[in-house]
Coordinates of C-alpha atoms and ligand atoms in Angstrom, one line a residue:
M1 CA -39.0 -46.6 1.7
R2 CA -38.6 -47.0 -2.1
Q3 CA -36.0 -49.1 -3.3
R4 CA -34.3 -47.7 -6.2
R5 CA -33.2 -50.3 -8.4
R6 CA -31.2 -50.3 -11.8
T7 CA -30.3 -52.6 -14.7
A8 CA -27.1 -52.5 -17.0
R9 CA -26.8 -54.3 -19.8
T10 CA -23.1 -55.3 -20.6
P11 CA -21.8 -56.8 -24.0
A12 CA -18.9 -59.8 -24.5
K13 CA -15.7 -58.9 -26.6
V14 CA -13.5 -60.9 -29.0
N15 CA -9.6 -59.5 -29.7
L16 CA -9.6 -59.2 -33.2
S17 CA -5.7 -59.1 -33.1
L18 CA -4.0 -59.6 -29.8
R19 CA -0.1 -59.3 -29.9
I20 CA 2.2 -60.4 -26.5
L21 CA 5.0 -57.3 -26.4
G22 CA 7.1 -59.1 -23.5
R23 CA 7.2 -60.0 -20.1
R24 CA 6.7 -57.4 -17.2
D25 CA 8.4 -57.5 -13.9
D26 CA 5.4 -57.6 -12.1
G27 CA 4.7 -61.0 -13.5
Y28 CA 1.8 -59.5 -16.4
H29 CA 2.1 -59.4 -20.1
E30 CA 3.0 -56.1 -22.3
L31 CA 0.3 -56.3 -24.7
E32 CA -1.6 -54.6 -27.6
T33 CA -4.9 -56.0 -28.5
V34 CA -7.8 -54.9 -30.6
F35 CA -11.0 -55.3 -28.7
Q36 CA -14.6 -55.8 -30.0
A37 CA -18.2 -55.9 -28.5
I38 CA -20.3 -58.2 -29.8
D39 CA -24.3 -58.4 -29.5
L40 CA -24.0 -61.0 -26.9
W41 CA -25.0 -59.5 -23.2
D42 CA -25.1 -60.2 -19.5
E43 CA -27.6 -58.6 -17.3
L44 CA -26.9 -57.4 -13.9
D45 CA -29.8 -55.5 -11.4
A46 CA -28.8 -53.7 -8.4
T47 CA -31.1 -53.1 -6.0
E48 CA -30.5 -50.3 -3.1
S49 CA -29.8 -52.2 0.6
D50 CA -27.7 -51.9 3.6
R51 CA -25.9 -55.3 2.8
L52 CA -23.9 -56.0 -0.5
T53 CA -25.2 -59.5 -1.9
L54 CA -24.7 -61.5 -5.2
R55 CA -27.2 -63.9 -6.5
C56 CA -27.0 -65.0 -10.5
D57 CA -29.2 -67.4 -12.9
A58 CA -25.8 -69.8 -13.5
A59 CA -25.2 -72.9 -11.7
G60 CA -22.0 -73.3 -10.4
L61 CA -20.6 -69.0 -10.7
P62 CA -19.2 -68.0 -7.5
V63 CA -21.3 -65.3 -6.1
D64 CA -19.0 -64.7 -3.0
G65 CA -16.1 -62.2 -2.7
T66 CA -14.1 -63.1 -5.1
N67 CA -16.7 -62.6 -7.7
L68 CA -15.6 -59.2 -9.7
V69 CA -19.0 -57.8 -9.2
L70 CA -18.7 -57.6 -5.6
R71 CA -15.2 -56.7 -5.8
A72 CA -16.1 -53.9 -8.0
A73 CA -18.6 -52.6 -5.4
R74 CA -16.0 -52.9 -2.7
A75 CA -13.4 -50.9 -4.9
L76 CA -16.1 -47.9 -5.4
Q77 CA -16.8 -48.4 -1.5
D78 CA -13.2 -48.0 -0.6
R79 CA -12.5 -45.2 -3.1
C80 CA -15.9 -43.0 -2.1
G81 CA -15.6 -43.7 1.9
R82 CA -19.2 -45.1 1.5
D83 CA -20.5 -48.0 3.4
A84 CA -23.9 -48.2 1.1
G85 CA -24.8 -51.6 0.0
A86 CA -26.3 -53.0 -2.7
E87 CA -28.5 -56.3 -3.4
F88 CA -27.3 -57.4 -7.2
F89 CA -28.7 -60.1 -9.5
L90 CA -26.9 -61.2 -12.2
R91 CA -28.2 -63.0 -15.6
K92 CA -25.7 -64.5 -17.3
S93 CA -25.7 -65.1 -20.9
I94 CA -22.0 -64.7 -21.7
P95 CA -20.1 -68.1 -21.3
V96 CA -17.6 -68.2 -18.2
G97 CA -14.0 -69.0 -19.0
G98 CA -14.9 -68.1 -22.8
G99 CA -12.3 -65.8 -23.0
L100 CA -15.4 -63.3 -24.0
G101 CA -14.5 -60.9 -21.1
G102 CA -17.8 -61.8 -19.3
G103 CA -16.7 -61.4 -15.8
S104 CA -15.2 -58.0 -16.6
A105 CA -18.1 -57.0 -18.2
D106 CA -20.0 -57.7 -15.2
A107 CA -17.5 -56.0 -13.3
A108 CA -18.2 -52.5 -15.8
A109 CA -21.7 -53.0 -15.0
A110 CA -21.4 -53.2 -11.0
L111 CA -19.4 -49.6 -11.2
I112 CA -21.6 -47.7 -13.9
L113 CA -24.8 -49.0 -11.8
L114 CA -23.1 -48.0 -8.3
R115 CA -22.3 -44.6 -9.6
E116 CA -25.7 -44.0 -10.2
L117 CA -27.4 -45.9 -7.5
W118 CA -25.0 -44.3 -5.0
S119 CA -25.0 -40.9 -6.2
L120 CA -21.4 -41.1 -6.3
T121 CA -19.7 -37.8 -8.2
I122 CA -16.9 -39.8 -9.9
S123 CA -15.6 -39.1 -13.1
D124 CA -15.3 -41.4 -16.0
R125 CA -11.8 -41.2 -15.8
E126 CA -11.9 -42.4 -12.2
L127 CA -14.4 -45.0 -13.0
V128 CA -11.7 -46.4 -15.7
E129 CA -9.0 -46.2 -12.7
I130 CA -11.0 -48.1 -10.6
A131 CA -11.9 -50.8 -13.3
G132 CA -8.0 -50.9 -14.5
G133 CA -7.3 -52.1 -10.7
L134 CA -10.0 -54.6 -11.0
G135 CA -8.6 -56.5 -14.3
S136 CA -6.9 -55.9 -17.4
D137 CA -9.8 -56.1 -19.4
V138 CA -12.6 -54.2 -17.4
P139 CA -12.0 -50.7 -18.9
F140 CA -12.6 -51.9 -22.0
F141 CA -16.3 -52.6 -21.2
L142 CA -16.4 -48.7 -20.5
T143 CA -15.8 -47.7 -24.0
G144 CA -17.0 -50.7 -26.2
G145 CA -17.2 -50.8 -29.9
T146 CA -13.6 -51.5 -31.4
A147 CA -10.9 -50.3 -29.6
L148 CA -7.3 -50.8 -29.0
G149 CA -5.6 -52.1 -25.6
A150 CA -2.5 -51.4 -24.5
G151 CA -0.3 -52.4 -21.2
R152 CA -1.7 -55.0 -19.6
G153 CA -4.7 -54.4 -21.8
E154 CA -6.1 -51.5 -19.1
R155 CA -5.0 -48.6 -21.3
V156 CA -8.2 -48.5 -23.8
E157 CA -8.1 -46.0 -26.8
P158 CA -11.4 -46.2 -29.2
L159 CA -10.9 -47.4 -32.7
P160 CA -13.5 -46.1 -35.5
F161 CA -15.9 -49.1 -35.7
Y162 CA -14.7 -51.9 -37.5
G163 CA -18.5 -52.3 -38.9
A164 CA -21.0 -54.2 -38.4
V165 CA -19.6 -57.8 -39.8
G166 CA -20.9 -61.2 -38.6
I167 CA -19.1 -63.2 -35.9
L168 CA -20.0 -66.7 -35.6
L169 CA -19.2 -68.1 -31.9
G170 CA -18.3 -71.4 -30.9
I171 CA -18.3 -72.6 -27.3
P172 CA -16.5 -75.7 -26.2
P173 CA -17.9 -77.8 -23.6
F174 CA -14.9 -76.4 -21.2
G175 CA -13.9 -73.1 -20.2
I176 CA -9.8 -72.2 -19.6
A177 CA -8.6 -70.4 -17.0
T178 CA -7.0 -67.1 -18.3
P179 CA -3.9 -67.6 -15.6
E180 CA -3.0 -71.0 -17.0
V181 CA -2.4 -69.8 -20.7
Y182 CA -0.4 -67.2 -19.4
A183 CA 1.6 -69.5 -17.2
R184 CA 2.2 -71.6 -20.5
L185 CA 3.2 -68.8 -22.5
R186 CA 5.6 -67.4 -19.3
A187 CA 7.6 -70.7 -19.9
R188 CA 7.8 -70.0 -23.4
L189 CA 9.3 -66.5 -23.3
T190 CA 12.7 -65.1 -22.8
P191 CA 13.2 -63.6 -19.4
P192 CA 11.7 -60.2 -19.1
G193 CA 13.7 -57.2 -19.3
N194 CA 12.8 -53.7 -19.3
D195 CA 11.8 -52.8 -22.8
V196 CA 11.6 -57.0 -24.5
R197 CA 9.7 -56.3 -27.1
L198 CA 9.3 -59.8 -29.3
R199 CA 7.4 -58.4 -32.1
R200 CA 6.4 -55.4 -33.5
F201 CA 2.6 -54.3 -33.2
V202 CA 0.8 -55.2 -36.5
T203 CA -2.8 -53.8 -36.0
L204 CA -5.6 -55.0 -38.3
K205 CA -6.3 -52.0 -41.4
L206 CA -9.7 -50.5 -39.6
P207 CA -12.4 -49.0 -41.3
G208 CA -13.6 -46.9 -43.3
G209 CA -11.7 -48.9 -45.8
K210 CA -12.9 -52.4 -44.4
D211 CA -9.9 -54.6 -44.1
F212 CA -10.7 -58.4 -43.9
S213 CA -6.9 -59.6 -43.5
P214 CA -6.7 -62.3 -40.5
G215 CA -6.1 -61.1 -37.1
V216 CA -3.5 -62.4 -34.8
N217 CA -3.7 -64.1 -31.7
D218 CA -0.2 -64.7 -29.6
L219 CA -2.2 -66.7 -27.3
E220 CA -3.2 -69.3 -30.0
A221 CA -0.6 -71.5 -30.0
V222 CA -0.3 -71.9 -26.7
V223 CA -3.9 -72.7 -26.2
L224 CA -4.0 -74.8 -29.1
E225 CA -1.3 -76.7 -27.9
G226 CA -3.0 -77.4 -24.4
W227 CA -6.8 -77.6 -26.0
P228 CA -6.3 -79.2 -29.3
E229 CA -9.9 -80.0 -29.5
L230 CA -10.2 -76.0 -31.0
V231 CA -8.1 -77.1 -33.9
A232 CA -10.6 -78.5 -36.3
P233 CA -13.5 -75.8 -35.6
L234 CA -10.9 -73.0 -36.1
S235 CA -10.2 -74.7 -39.6
F236 CA -14.2 -75.6 -40.1
L237 CA -15.0 -71.8 -39.7
R238 CA -13.1 -71.0 -42.5
K239 CA -13.8 -73.6 -44.8
E240 CA -17.8 -72.3 -44.2
G241 CA -16.5 -69.2 -45.2
A242 CA -15.3 -67.0 -42.4
A243 CA -12.6 -64.4 -43.6
F244 CA -10.5 -65.5 -40.9
S245 CA -10.9 -67.6 -37.4
L246 CA -9.2 -67.0 -34.1
V247 CA -9.2 -68.0 -30.7
S248 CA -10.7 -65.3 -28.3
G249 CA -8.3 -63.9 -25.6
S250 CA -6.9 -67.1 -23.7
G251 CA -10.0 -69.3 -25.0
S252 CA -11.6 -71.2 -25.1
S253 CA -14.0 -69.7 -27.5
V254 CA -13.0 -69.6 -31.1
F255 CA -14.7 -67.4 -33.4
G256 CA -14.6 -66.5 -37.0
V257 CA -15.5 -63.2 -38.7
F258 CA -18.1 -63.3 -41.6
E259 CA -18.1 -60.3 -43.9
D260 CA -21.7 -60.7 -44.6
P261 CA -24.0 -61.6 -41.3
G262 CA -26.2 -62.9 -43.9
S263 CA -23.8 -66.0 -44.5
L264 CA -23.7 -66.6 -40.5
P265 CA -27.1 -69.2 -40.3
Q266 CA -26.0 -71.4 -43.0
A267 CA -22.3 -71.7 -41.7
A268 CA -23.8 -72.0 -38.1
A269 CA -25.9 -75.0 -39.3
K270 CA -22.7 -76.6 -41.0
L271 CA -20.9 -76.1 -37.6
R272 CA -23.5 -77.6 -35.5
S273 CA -23.3 -80.6 -37.4
K274 CA -19.8 -81.2 -37.3
C275 CA -19.1 -80.2 -33.7
P276 CA -22.5 -81.0 -32.2
T277 CA -21.2 -81.0 -28.5
W278 CA -20.0 -77.2 -28.8
T279 CA -22.5 -74.0 -28.7
W280 CA -22.6 -71.8 -31.8
L281 CA -23.7 -68.8 -31.5
E282 CA -24.7 -66.3 -34.4
T283 CA -23.8 -63.0 -33.3
R284 CA -21.9 -59.6 -34.5
A285 CA -19.9 -56.9 -34.0
I286 CA -21.6 -53.6 -32.3
E287 CA -20.7 -50.0 -31.1
G288 CA -22.2 -50.7 -28.1
R289 CA -21.1 -50.7 -24.5
T290 CA -22.0 -51.2 -21.0
H291 CA -24.9 -48.8 -20.4
I292 CA -28.0 -48.5 -17.8
V293 CA -31.2 -49.7 -19.3
E294 CA -34.2 -47.8 -18.8
S295 CA -36.7 -50.1 -17.9
P296 CA -40.3 -48.4 -16.5
A297 CA -41.4 -52.4 -15.5
G298 CA -38.0 -53.3 -13.7
A299 CA -38.4 -50.0 -12.0
M300 CA -41.8 -50.4 -10.8
R301 CA -40.8 -54.2 -9.5
G302 CA -37.6 -52.2 -7.6
R303 CA -40.7 -49.9 -5.8
E304 CA -42.8 -52.9 -5.1
G305 CA -39.8 -54.3 -3.1
G306 CA -39.3 -51.4 -1.2
Ligands
LIG1 O1 -6.0 -58.7 -15.1 P1 -6.5 -60.0 -14.8 O2 -7.1 -59.9 -13.3 O3 -7.8 -60.2 -15.8 O4 -5.5 -60.7 -15.4 C1 -5.4 -62.5 -15.3 C2 -4.3 -63.2 -15.4 O5 -4.0 -63.5 -16.8 C3 -3.2 -62.4 -14.5 O6 -2.9 -62.8 -13.0 C4 -2.3 -63.0 -15.4 O7 -1.5 -64.3 -15.0 C5 -2.3 -62.8 -16.6 N1 -2.4 -61.9 -17.4 C6 -1.2 -61.4 -18.2 N2 -0.7 -60.3 -19.0 C7 -2.0 -59.5 -19.0 C8 -3.1 -59.7 -18.7 C9 -3.1 -60.7 -17.9 O8 -0.1 -62.4 -17.8 N3 -1.7 -58.4 -19.9

């Protein structure tokens, strides 16, 4: 029997701006954020199978039922009343625990792969709904590019592309768990009300009129208080020419936005010598999103396996 196989690529994100508007009664926080996809990709293969399994090339990443790839597959099975399976293989490039959305991106990849592999008649809208149930950031990866996230972050609207600016990404040798950051934030915020609005939303001015006024991340103060190692790299980025630098989401990564991507190699070299235990990645803002790759070579290998 021929085994069909598909591969999806899914990008990382940074938050160009993240405003916390208040606490919600369900334990989440109401926020408004500008998501930006960046040129750093995980790849997920899915091969038809009667079982649901996941393997990964990154040591230490849980590949049991808690992994968002398998949770995405189960959510689709439930929605469609199917007990079809798939064997997944995940090639990780997006650091884990970096605030770059890697787990959420992988979940989005699983959803679009399985819709095709299992020939499901499920609309984009339904897929977005399932994505939102899996995690607050997952729907963004179905839209990609530059987008506004509201609610928990799961209500996503595309924005005009911010522009192919250079993004220098600094990844410390430790990750930060998102729930921990929100728990620390919660301890600081006033008790929840039905309509608590701690701040008014101020978005970045977005292109055509490229505006590089600094973004804001309301989680940053909490992150820097708990993980002060991030303070110096943020200021080094600005010193090396970043228009602004921010913690991405709940950390642990930081990034600098460089209007001229050509200036990245020099800045990266400086940052590598100043913070040698960190990984510095030269990347850029992209318009792309999670997508299935047309890969004749991969398809052949899939057939051989069958
Ligand atoms: O939605 P997701 O599972 O990615 O969220 C992880 C955790 O981050 C939640 O359990 C919650 O503690 C926190 N969170 C939050 N408000 C949001 C998004 C996430 O409090 N808008």
